[in-house]
CSV table of C-alpha atoms in Angstrom, one decimal:
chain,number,residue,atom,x,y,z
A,1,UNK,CA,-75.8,-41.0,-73.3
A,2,UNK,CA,-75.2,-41.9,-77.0
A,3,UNK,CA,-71.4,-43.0,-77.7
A,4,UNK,CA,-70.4,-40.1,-80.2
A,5,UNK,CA,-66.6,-38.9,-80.7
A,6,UNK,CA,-67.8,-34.9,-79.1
A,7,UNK,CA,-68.4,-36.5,-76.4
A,8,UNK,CA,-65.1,-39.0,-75.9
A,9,UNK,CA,-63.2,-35.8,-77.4
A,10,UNK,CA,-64.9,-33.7,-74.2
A,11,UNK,CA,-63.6,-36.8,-71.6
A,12,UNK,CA,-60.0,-37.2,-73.1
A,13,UNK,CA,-59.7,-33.5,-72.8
A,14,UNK,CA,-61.1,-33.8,-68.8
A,15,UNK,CA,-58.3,-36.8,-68.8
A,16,UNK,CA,-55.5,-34.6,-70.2
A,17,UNK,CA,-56.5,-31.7,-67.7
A,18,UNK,CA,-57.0,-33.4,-64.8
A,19,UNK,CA,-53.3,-35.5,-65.3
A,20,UNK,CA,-50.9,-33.0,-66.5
A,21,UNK,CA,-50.0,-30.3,-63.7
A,22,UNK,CA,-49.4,-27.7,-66.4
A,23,UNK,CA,-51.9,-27.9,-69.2
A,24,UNK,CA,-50.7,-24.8,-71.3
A,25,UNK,CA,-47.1,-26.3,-71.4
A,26,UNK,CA,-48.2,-29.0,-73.8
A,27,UNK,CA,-49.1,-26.1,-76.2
A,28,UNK,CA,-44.7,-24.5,-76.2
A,29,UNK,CA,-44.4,-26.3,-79.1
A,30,UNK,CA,-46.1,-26.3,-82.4
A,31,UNK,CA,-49.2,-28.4,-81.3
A,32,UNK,CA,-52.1,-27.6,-79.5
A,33,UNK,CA,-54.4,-29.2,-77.1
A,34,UNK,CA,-56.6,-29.7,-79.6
A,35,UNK,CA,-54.2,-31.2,-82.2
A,36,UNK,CA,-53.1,-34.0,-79.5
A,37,UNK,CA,-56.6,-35.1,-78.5
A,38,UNK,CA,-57.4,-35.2,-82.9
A,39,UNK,CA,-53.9,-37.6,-82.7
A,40,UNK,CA,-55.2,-39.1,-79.9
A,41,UNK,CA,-58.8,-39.7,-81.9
A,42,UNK,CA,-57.4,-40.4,-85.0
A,43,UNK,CA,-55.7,-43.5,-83.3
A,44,UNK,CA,-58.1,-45.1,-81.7
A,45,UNK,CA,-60.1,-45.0,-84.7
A,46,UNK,CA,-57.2,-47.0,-86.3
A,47,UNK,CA,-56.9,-49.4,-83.5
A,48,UNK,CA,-60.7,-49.8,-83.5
A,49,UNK,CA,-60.4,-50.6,-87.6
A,50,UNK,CA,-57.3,-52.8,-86.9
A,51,UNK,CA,-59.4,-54.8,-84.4
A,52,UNK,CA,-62.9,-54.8,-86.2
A,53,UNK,CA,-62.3,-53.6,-89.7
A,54,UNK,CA,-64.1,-56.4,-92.5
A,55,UNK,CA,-61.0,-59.2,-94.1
A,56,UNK,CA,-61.1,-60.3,-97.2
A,57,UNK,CA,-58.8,-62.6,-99.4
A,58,UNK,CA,-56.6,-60.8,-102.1
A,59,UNK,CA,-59.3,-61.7,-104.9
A,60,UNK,CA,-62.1,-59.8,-103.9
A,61,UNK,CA,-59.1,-56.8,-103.4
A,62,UNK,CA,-58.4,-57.4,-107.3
A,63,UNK,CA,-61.8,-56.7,-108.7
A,64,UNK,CA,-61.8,-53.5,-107.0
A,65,UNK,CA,-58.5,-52.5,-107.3
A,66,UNK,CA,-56.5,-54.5,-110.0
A,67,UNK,CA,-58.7,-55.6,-112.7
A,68,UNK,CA,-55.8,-56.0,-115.3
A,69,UNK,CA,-55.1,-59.3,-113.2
A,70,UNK,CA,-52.1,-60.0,-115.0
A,71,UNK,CA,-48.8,-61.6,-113.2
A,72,UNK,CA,-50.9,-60.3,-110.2
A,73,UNK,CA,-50.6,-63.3,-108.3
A,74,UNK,CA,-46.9,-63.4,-108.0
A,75,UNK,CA,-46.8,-59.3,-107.3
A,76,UNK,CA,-48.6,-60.0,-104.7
A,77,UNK,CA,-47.2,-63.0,-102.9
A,78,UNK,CA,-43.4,-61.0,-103.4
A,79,UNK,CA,-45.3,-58.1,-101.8
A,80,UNK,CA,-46.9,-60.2,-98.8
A,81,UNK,CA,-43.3,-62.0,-98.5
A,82,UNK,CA,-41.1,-59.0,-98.0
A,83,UNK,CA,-43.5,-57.2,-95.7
A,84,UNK,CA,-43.5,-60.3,-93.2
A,85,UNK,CA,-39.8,-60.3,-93.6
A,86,UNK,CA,-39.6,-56.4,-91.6
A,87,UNK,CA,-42.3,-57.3,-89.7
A,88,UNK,CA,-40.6,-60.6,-88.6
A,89,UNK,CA,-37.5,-58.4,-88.1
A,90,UNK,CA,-39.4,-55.7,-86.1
A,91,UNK,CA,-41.2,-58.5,-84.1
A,92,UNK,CA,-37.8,-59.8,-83.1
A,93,UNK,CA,-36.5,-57.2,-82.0
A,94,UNK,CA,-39.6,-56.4,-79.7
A,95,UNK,CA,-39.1,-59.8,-78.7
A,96,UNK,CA,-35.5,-59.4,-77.6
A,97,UNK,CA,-36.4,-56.3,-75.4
A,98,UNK,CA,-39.5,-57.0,-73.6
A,99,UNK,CA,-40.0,-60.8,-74.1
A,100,UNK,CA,-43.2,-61.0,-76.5
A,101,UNK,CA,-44.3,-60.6,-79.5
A,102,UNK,CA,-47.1,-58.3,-80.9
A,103,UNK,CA,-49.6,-60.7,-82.4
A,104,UNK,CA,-50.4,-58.2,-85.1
A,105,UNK,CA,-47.1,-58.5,-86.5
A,106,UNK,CA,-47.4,-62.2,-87.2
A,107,UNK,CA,-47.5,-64.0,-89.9
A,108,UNK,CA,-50.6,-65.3,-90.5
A,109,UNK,CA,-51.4,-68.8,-90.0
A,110,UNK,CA,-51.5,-70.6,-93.5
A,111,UNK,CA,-52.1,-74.4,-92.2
A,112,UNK,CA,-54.1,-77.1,-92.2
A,113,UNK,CA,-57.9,-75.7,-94.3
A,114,UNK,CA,-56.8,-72.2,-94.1
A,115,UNK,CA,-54.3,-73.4,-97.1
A,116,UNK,CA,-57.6,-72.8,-98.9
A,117,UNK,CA,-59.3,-69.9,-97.5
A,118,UNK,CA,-56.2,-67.7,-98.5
A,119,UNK,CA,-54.4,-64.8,-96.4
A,120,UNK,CA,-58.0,-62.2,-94.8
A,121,UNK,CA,-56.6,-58.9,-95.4
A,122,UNK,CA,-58.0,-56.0,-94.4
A,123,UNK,CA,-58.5,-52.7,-97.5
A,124,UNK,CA,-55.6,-51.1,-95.7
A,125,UNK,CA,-53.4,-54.3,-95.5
A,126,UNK,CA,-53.9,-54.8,-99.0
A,127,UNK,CA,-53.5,-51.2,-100.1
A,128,UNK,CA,-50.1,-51.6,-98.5
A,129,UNK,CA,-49.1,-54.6,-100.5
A,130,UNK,CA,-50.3,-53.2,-103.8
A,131,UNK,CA,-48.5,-50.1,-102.9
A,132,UNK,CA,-45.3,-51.7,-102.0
A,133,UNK,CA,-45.2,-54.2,-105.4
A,134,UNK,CA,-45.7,-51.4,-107.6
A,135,UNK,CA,-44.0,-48.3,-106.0
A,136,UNK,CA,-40.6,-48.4,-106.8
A,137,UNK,CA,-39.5,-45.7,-104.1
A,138,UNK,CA,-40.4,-48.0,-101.7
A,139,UNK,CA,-38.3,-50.7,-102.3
A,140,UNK,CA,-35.2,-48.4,-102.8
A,141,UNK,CA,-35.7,-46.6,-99.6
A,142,UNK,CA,-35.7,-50.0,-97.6
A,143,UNK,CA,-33.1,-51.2,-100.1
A,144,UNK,CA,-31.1,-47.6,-99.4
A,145,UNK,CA,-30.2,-47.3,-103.2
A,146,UNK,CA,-32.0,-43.6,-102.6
A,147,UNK,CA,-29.1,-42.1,-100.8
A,148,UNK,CA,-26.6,-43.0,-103.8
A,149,UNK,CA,-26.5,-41.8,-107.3
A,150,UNK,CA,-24.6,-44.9,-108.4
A,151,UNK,CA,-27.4,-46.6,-107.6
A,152,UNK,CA,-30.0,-44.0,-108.4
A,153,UNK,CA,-29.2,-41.0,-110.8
A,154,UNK,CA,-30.5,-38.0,-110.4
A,155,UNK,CA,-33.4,-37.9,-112.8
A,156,UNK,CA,-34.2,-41.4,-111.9
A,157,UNK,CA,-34.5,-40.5,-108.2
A,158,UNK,CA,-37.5,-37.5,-109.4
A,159,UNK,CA,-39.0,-40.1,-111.8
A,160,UNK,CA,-39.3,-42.5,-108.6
A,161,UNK,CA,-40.7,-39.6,-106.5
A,162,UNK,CA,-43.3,-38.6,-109.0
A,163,UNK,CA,-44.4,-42.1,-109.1
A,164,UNK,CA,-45.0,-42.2,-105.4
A,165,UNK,CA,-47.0,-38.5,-105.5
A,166,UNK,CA,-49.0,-40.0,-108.1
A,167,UNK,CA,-49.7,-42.9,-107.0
A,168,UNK,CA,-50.5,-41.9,-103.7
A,169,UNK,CA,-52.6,-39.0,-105.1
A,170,UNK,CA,-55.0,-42.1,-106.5
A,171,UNK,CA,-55.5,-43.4,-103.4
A,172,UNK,CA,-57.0,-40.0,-102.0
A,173,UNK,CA,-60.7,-40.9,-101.1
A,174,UNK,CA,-63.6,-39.1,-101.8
A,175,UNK,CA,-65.2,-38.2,-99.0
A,176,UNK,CA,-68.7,-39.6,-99.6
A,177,UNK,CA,-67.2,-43.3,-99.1
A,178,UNK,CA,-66.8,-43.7,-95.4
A,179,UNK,CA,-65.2,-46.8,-95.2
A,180,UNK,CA,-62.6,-45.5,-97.8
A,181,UNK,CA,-61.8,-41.9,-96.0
A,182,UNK,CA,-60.9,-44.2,-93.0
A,183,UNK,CA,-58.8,-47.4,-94.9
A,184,UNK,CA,-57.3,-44.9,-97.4
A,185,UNK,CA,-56.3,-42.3,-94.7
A,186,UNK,CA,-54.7,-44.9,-92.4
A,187,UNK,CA,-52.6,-46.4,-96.0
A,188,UNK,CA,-51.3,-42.9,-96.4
A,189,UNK,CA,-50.6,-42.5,-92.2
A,190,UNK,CA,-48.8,-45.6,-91.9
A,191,UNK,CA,-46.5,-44.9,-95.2
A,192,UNK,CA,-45.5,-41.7,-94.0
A,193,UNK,CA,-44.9,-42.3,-90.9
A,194,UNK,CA,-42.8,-45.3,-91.8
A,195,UNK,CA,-40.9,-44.2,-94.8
A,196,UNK,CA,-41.2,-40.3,-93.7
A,197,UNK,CA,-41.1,-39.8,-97.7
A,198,UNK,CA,-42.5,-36.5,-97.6
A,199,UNK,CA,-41.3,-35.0,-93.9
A,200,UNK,CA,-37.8,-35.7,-95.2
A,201,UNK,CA,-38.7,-33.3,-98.1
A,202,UNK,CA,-39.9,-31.0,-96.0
A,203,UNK,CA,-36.8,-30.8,-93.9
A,204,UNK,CA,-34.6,-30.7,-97.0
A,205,UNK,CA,-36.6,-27.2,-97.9
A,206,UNK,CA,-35.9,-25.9,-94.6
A,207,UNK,CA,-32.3,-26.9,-95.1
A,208,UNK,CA,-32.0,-24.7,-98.0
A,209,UNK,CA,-33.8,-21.7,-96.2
A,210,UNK,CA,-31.1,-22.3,-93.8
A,211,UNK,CA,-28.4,-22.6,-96.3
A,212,UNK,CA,-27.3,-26.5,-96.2
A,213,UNK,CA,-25.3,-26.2,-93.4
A,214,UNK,CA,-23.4,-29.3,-92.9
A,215,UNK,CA,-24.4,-30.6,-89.7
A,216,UNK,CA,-28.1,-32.5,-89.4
A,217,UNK,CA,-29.7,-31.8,-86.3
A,218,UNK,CA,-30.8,-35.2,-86.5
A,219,UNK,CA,-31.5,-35.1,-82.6
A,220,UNK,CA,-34.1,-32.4,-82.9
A,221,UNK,CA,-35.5,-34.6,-86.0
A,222,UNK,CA,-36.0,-38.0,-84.1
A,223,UNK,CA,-37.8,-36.2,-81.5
A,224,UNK,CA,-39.9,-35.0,-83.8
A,225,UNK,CA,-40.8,-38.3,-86.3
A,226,UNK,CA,-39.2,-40.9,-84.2
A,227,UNK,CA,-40.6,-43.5,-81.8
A,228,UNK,CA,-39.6,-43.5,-78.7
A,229,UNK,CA,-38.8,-46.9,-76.9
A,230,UNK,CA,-39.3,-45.6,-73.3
A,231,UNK,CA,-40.4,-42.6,-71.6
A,232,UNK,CA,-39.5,-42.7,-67.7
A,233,UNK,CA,-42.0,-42.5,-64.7
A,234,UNK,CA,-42.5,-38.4,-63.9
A,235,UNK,CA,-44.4,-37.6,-60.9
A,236,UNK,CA,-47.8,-36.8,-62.6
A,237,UNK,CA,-47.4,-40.2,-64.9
A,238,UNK,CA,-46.1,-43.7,-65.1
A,239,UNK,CA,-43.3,-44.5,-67.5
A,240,UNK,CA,-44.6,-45.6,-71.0
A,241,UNK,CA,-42.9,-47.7,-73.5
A,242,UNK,CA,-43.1,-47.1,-77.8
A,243,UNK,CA,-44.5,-44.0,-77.2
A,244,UNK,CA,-45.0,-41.9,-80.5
A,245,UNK,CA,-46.8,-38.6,-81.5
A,246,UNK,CA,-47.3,-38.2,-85.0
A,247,UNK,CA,-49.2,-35.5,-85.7
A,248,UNK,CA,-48.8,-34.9,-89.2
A,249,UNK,CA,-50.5,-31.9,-90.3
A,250,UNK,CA,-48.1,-30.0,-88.1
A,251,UNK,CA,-44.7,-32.1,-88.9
A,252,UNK,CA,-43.7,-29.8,-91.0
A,253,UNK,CA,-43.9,-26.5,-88.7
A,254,UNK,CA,-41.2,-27.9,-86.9
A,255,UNK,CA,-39.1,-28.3,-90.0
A,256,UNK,CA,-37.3,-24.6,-89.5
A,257,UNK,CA,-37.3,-24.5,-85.5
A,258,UNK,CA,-34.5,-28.0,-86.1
A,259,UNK,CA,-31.8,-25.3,-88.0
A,260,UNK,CA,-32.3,-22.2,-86.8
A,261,UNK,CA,-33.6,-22.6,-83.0
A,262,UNK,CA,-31.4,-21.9,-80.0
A,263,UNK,CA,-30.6,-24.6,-77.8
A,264,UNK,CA,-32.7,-23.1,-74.9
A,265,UNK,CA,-35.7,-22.8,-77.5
A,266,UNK,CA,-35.4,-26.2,-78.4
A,267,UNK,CA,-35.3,-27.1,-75.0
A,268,UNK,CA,-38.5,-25.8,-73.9
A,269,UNK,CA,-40.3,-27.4,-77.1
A,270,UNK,CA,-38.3,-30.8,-76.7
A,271,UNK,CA,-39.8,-31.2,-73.2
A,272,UNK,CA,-43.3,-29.8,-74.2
A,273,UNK,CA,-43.4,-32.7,-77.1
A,274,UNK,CA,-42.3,-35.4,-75.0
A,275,UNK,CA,-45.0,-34.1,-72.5
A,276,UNK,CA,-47.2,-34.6,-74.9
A,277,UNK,CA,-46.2,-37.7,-76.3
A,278,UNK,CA,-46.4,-39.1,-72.9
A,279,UNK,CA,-49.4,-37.8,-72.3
A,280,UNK,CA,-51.3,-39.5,-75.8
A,281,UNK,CA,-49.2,-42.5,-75.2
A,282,UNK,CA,-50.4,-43.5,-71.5
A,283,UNK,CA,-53.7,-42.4,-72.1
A,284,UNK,CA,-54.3,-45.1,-75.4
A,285,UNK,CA,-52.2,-47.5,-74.1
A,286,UNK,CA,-53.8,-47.6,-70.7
A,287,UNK,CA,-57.1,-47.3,-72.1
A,288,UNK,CA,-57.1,-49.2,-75.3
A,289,UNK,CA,-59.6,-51.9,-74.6
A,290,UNK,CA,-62.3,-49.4,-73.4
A,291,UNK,CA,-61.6,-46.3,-76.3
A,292,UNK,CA,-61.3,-49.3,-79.0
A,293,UNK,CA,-64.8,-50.4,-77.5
A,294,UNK,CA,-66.0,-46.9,-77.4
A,295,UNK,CA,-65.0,-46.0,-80.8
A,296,UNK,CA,-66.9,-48.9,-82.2
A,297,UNK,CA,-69.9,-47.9,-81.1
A,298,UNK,CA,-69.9,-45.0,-83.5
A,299,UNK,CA,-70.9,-44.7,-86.7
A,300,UNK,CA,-68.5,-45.1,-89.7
A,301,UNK,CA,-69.9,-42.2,-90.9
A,302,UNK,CA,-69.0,-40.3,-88.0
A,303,UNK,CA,-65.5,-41.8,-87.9
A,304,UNK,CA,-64.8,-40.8,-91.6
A,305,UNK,CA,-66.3,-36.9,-91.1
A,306,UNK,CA,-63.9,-36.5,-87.7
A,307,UNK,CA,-60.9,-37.7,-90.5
A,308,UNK,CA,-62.5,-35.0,-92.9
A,309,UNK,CA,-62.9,-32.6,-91.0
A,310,UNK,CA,-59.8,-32.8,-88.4
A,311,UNK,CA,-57.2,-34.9,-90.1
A,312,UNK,CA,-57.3,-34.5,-93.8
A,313,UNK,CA,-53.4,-35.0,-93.8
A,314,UNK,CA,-54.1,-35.5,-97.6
A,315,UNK,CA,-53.7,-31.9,-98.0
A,316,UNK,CA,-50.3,-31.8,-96.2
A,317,UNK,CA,-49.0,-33.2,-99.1
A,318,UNK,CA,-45.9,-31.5,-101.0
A,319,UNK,CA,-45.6,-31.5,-104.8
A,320,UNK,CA,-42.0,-32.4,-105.3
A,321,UNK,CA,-39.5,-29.7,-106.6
A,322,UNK,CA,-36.1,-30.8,-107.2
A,323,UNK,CA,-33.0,-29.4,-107.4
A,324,UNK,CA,-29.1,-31.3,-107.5
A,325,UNK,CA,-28.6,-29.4,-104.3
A,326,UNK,CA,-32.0,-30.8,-102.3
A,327,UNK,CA,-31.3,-34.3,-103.9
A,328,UNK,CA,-28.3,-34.2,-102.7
A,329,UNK,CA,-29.2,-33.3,-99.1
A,330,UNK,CA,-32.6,-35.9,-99.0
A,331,UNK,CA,-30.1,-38.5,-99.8
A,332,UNK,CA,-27.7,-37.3,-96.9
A,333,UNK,CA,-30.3,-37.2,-94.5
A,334,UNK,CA,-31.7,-40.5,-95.4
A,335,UNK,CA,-28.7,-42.0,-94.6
A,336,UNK,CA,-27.9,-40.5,-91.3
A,337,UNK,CA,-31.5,-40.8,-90.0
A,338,UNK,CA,-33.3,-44.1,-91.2
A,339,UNK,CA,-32.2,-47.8,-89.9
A,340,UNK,CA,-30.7,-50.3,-91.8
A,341,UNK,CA,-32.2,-53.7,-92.1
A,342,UNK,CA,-30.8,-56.2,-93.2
A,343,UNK,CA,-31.3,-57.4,-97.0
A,344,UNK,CA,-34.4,-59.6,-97.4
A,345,UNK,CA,-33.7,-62.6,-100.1
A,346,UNK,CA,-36.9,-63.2,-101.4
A,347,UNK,CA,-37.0,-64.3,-105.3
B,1,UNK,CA,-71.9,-43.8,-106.9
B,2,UNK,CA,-70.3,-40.7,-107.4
B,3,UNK,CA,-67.7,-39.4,-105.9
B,4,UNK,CA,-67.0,-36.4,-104.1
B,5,UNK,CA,-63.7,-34.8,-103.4
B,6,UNK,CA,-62.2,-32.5,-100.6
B,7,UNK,CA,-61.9,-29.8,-102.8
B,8,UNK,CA,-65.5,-29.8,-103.9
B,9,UNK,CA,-66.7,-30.7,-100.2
B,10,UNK,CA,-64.8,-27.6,-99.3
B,11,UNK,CA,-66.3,-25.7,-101.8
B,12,UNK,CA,-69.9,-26.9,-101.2
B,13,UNK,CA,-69.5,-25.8,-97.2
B,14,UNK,CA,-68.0,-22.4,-98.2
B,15,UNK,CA,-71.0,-22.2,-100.3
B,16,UNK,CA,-73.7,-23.1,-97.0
B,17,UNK,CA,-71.3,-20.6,-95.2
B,18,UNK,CA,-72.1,-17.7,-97.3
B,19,UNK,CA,-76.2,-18.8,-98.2
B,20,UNK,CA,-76.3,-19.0,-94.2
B,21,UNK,CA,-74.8,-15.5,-93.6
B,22,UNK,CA,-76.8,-13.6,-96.5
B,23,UNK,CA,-74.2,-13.5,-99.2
B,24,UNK,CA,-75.7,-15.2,-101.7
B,25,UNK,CA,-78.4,-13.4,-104.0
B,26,UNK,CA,-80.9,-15.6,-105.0
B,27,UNK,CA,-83.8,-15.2,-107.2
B,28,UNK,CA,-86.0,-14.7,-104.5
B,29,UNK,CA,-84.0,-12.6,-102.9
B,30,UNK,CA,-83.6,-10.4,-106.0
B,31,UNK,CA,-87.5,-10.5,-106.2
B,32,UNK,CA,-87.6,-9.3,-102.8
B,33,UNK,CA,-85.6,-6.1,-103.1
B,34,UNK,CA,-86.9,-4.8,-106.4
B,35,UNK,CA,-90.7,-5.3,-104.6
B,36,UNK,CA,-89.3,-3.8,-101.5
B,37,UNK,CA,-88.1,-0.3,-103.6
B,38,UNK,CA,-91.5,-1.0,-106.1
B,39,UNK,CA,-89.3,-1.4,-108.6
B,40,UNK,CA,-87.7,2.0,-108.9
B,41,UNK,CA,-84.1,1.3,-110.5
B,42,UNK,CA,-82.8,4.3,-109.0
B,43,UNK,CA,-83.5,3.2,-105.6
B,44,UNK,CA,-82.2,-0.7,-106.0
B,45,UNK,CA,-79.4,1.0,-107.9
B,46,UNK,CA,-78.8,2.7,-104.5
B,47,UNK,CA,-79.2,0.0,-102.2
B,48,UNK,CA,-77.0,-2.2,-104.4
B,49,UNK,CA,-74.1,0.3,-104.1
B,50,UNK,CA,-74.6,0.4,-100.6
B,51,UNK,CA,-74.2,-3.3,-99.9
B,52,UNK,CA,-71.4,-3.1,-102.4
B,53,UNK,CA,-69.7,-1.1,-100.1
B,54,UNK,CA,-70.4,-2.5,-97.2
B,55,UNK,CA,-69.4,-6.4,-98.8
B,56,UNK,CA,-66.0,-5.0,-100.2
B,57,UNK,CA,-65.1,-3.6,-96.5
B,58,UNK,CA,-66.0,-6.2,-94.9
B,59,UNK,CA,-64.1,-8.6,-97.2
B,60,UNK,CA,-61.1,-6.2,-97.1
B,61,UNK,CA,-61.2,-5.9,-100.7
């Protein structure tokens, strides 16, 4: 039979049946059985282009994306230097719990003839770096200079968040360029899910619906956006660790469900989300070798028309309103809910 | 190459969706029902109002 993604779609959904007891549960939340198995899709096909995707040095990135060359070669190298520096500090920390290190947060190897050949990125990799040396936000949400007005006024705070729309907005791919619909896609996936720029938004909307109240369910929020380091053994699975379910296109139907459900509401969606995270999270992790394998035997094409088709989270995207009162709250919730790091020095 | 966006993809298979299902009038198509009622405006007028109807309802408009 001919590897196509219909037909690993139809055996993931014969895995998922045949593993939980209670199928329907995974559906008490916001997501459907269908919306897990397009998660669960959508990340092997970025494990398959982390593992087999083409890597380039930064030049040939420049005459596609940065022809103006100028002071480029510094941006970049300040760019490549502080994202090592959270990925040494990520790494570490993975280190310190389970006793390894995840190769793909290394540092590449510079030594010896390599000196010459440059850093190999891949069009995502770079996408990042360009993003992160010339989007402001960025640095001031790791820096945490968003969540006060000393450090960022008001007005400067929607200047810095109309940069980011916009500058994500030219990275949206057309659809007739494969190869971008999948590198371009994953850029905006991995921002978002790391920075959670927009979800925050989202929640500080349903704040106001709710009226601001002062307490942040940020419980009901990490559940929802969160990794999670460990999920325990249940009878119908084995424990699985760094499990994570972001499913974008429906982040922000939970958005009202953190202020204004009851406890025993929540309750029933908590456990049907960590079902399901469980669920995605055992299945690619157990099977990674052979869905990574799978998913390279099809097409690009057909990669990039599942992404067009099922996870154009390019449309999720909010236009930014603000208000003192909503700045006011995204800044609060930044601050209870994101991690500090610790300052890199870089010059 | 040139490039084509969501939106216009979108558009393009909202486009296929209605050709497929009839709801397009095409020359031909126009051709066809003006030979069909040998060209007597009273009757296409007739038949056009009818599937005026029936497009609006089904539409909800």
């Amino acid at each position: 039979m001919t590897p196509s993604i219909a037909e690993l779609r139809k055996e993931l959904k014969q895995s998922i049946s045949s593993m939980h007891p209670d199928v329907a549960f995974l559906e008490k939340g916001h997501y459907t059985l269908d919306d897990i198995l397009d998660q669960l899709i959508f990340e092997i096909i970025i494990e398959e282009y982390k593992q087999y995707a083409e890597r380039h040095p930064v030049q040939y990135f420049l005459d596609l994306y940065d022809d103006e060359h100028v002071g480029t070669s510094r941006k970049y190298t300040r760019s490549i230097q502080y994202a090592q520096y959270f990925r040494d500090y990520e790494n570490d920390a993975i280190e310190e719990a389970h006793g390894f290190k995840l190769p793909e947060l290394e540092a590449q190897d510079m030594s010896g003839s390599k000196t010459f050949e440059g850093h190999q990125f891949t069009e995502h990799e770079f996408l990042q770096y360009k993003f992160k040396a010339e989007c402001a936000l960025l640095t001031k949400l790791h820096g945490r200079q968003i969540e006060s007005s000393k450090h960022v006024s008001n007005s400067a705070f929607k200047d810095l968040f109309n940069e980011y729309y916009n500058l994500m907005g030219d990275i949206e791919p057309p659809v007739n360029n494969a190869s971008k619909v999948i590198s371009h896609t994953y850029t905006y996936y991995a921002t978002e899910t790391y920075f959670l720029t927009e979800f925050l938004y989202h929640i500080t909307l349903a704040a106001e619906r709710a009226g601001f109240k002062k307490a942040i369910p940020l419980e009901r929020i990490r559940e929802v956006c969160v990794l999670t380091p460990e999920i325990p053994a249940t009878v119908w699975c084995p424990g699985v660790y760094y499990a994570t379910l972001f499913y974008i296109p429906k982040w922000a139907a939970y958005t009202d469900d953190f202020f204004t459900d009851s406890d025993e509401t929540w309750l029933v969606k908590e456990c049907s989300l960590w079902d399901s995270m469980q669920v995605k999270s055992f299945i690619l992790q157990r099977g990674h070798d052979y869905l990574v394998e799978y998913m390279h035997s099809c097409s690009v094409r057909e990669k990039a028309d599942f992404i067009v088709e099922k996870y154009w989270i390019w449309d999720c995207r909010p236009e930014f309103e603000w208000t003192p009162e909503r700045i006011l709250y995204y800044r609060k919730l930044h601050a209870e809910l994101m991690r500090d790091f610790p300052k890199p020095h870089i010059k | 190459m040139p490039t084509i966006s969501k939106k216009q993809y979108d558009d393009y298979k909202q486009l296929c969706k209605e050709r497929d299902e009839g709801r397009i009038l095409t020359p031909d198509g126009l051709r066809f029902i003006c030979e069909a009622y040998n060209y007597d405006p009273e009757a296409i007028g007739k038949h056009m109002l009818e599937v005026l109807v029936k497009v609006t309802q089904k539409k909800g408009l």
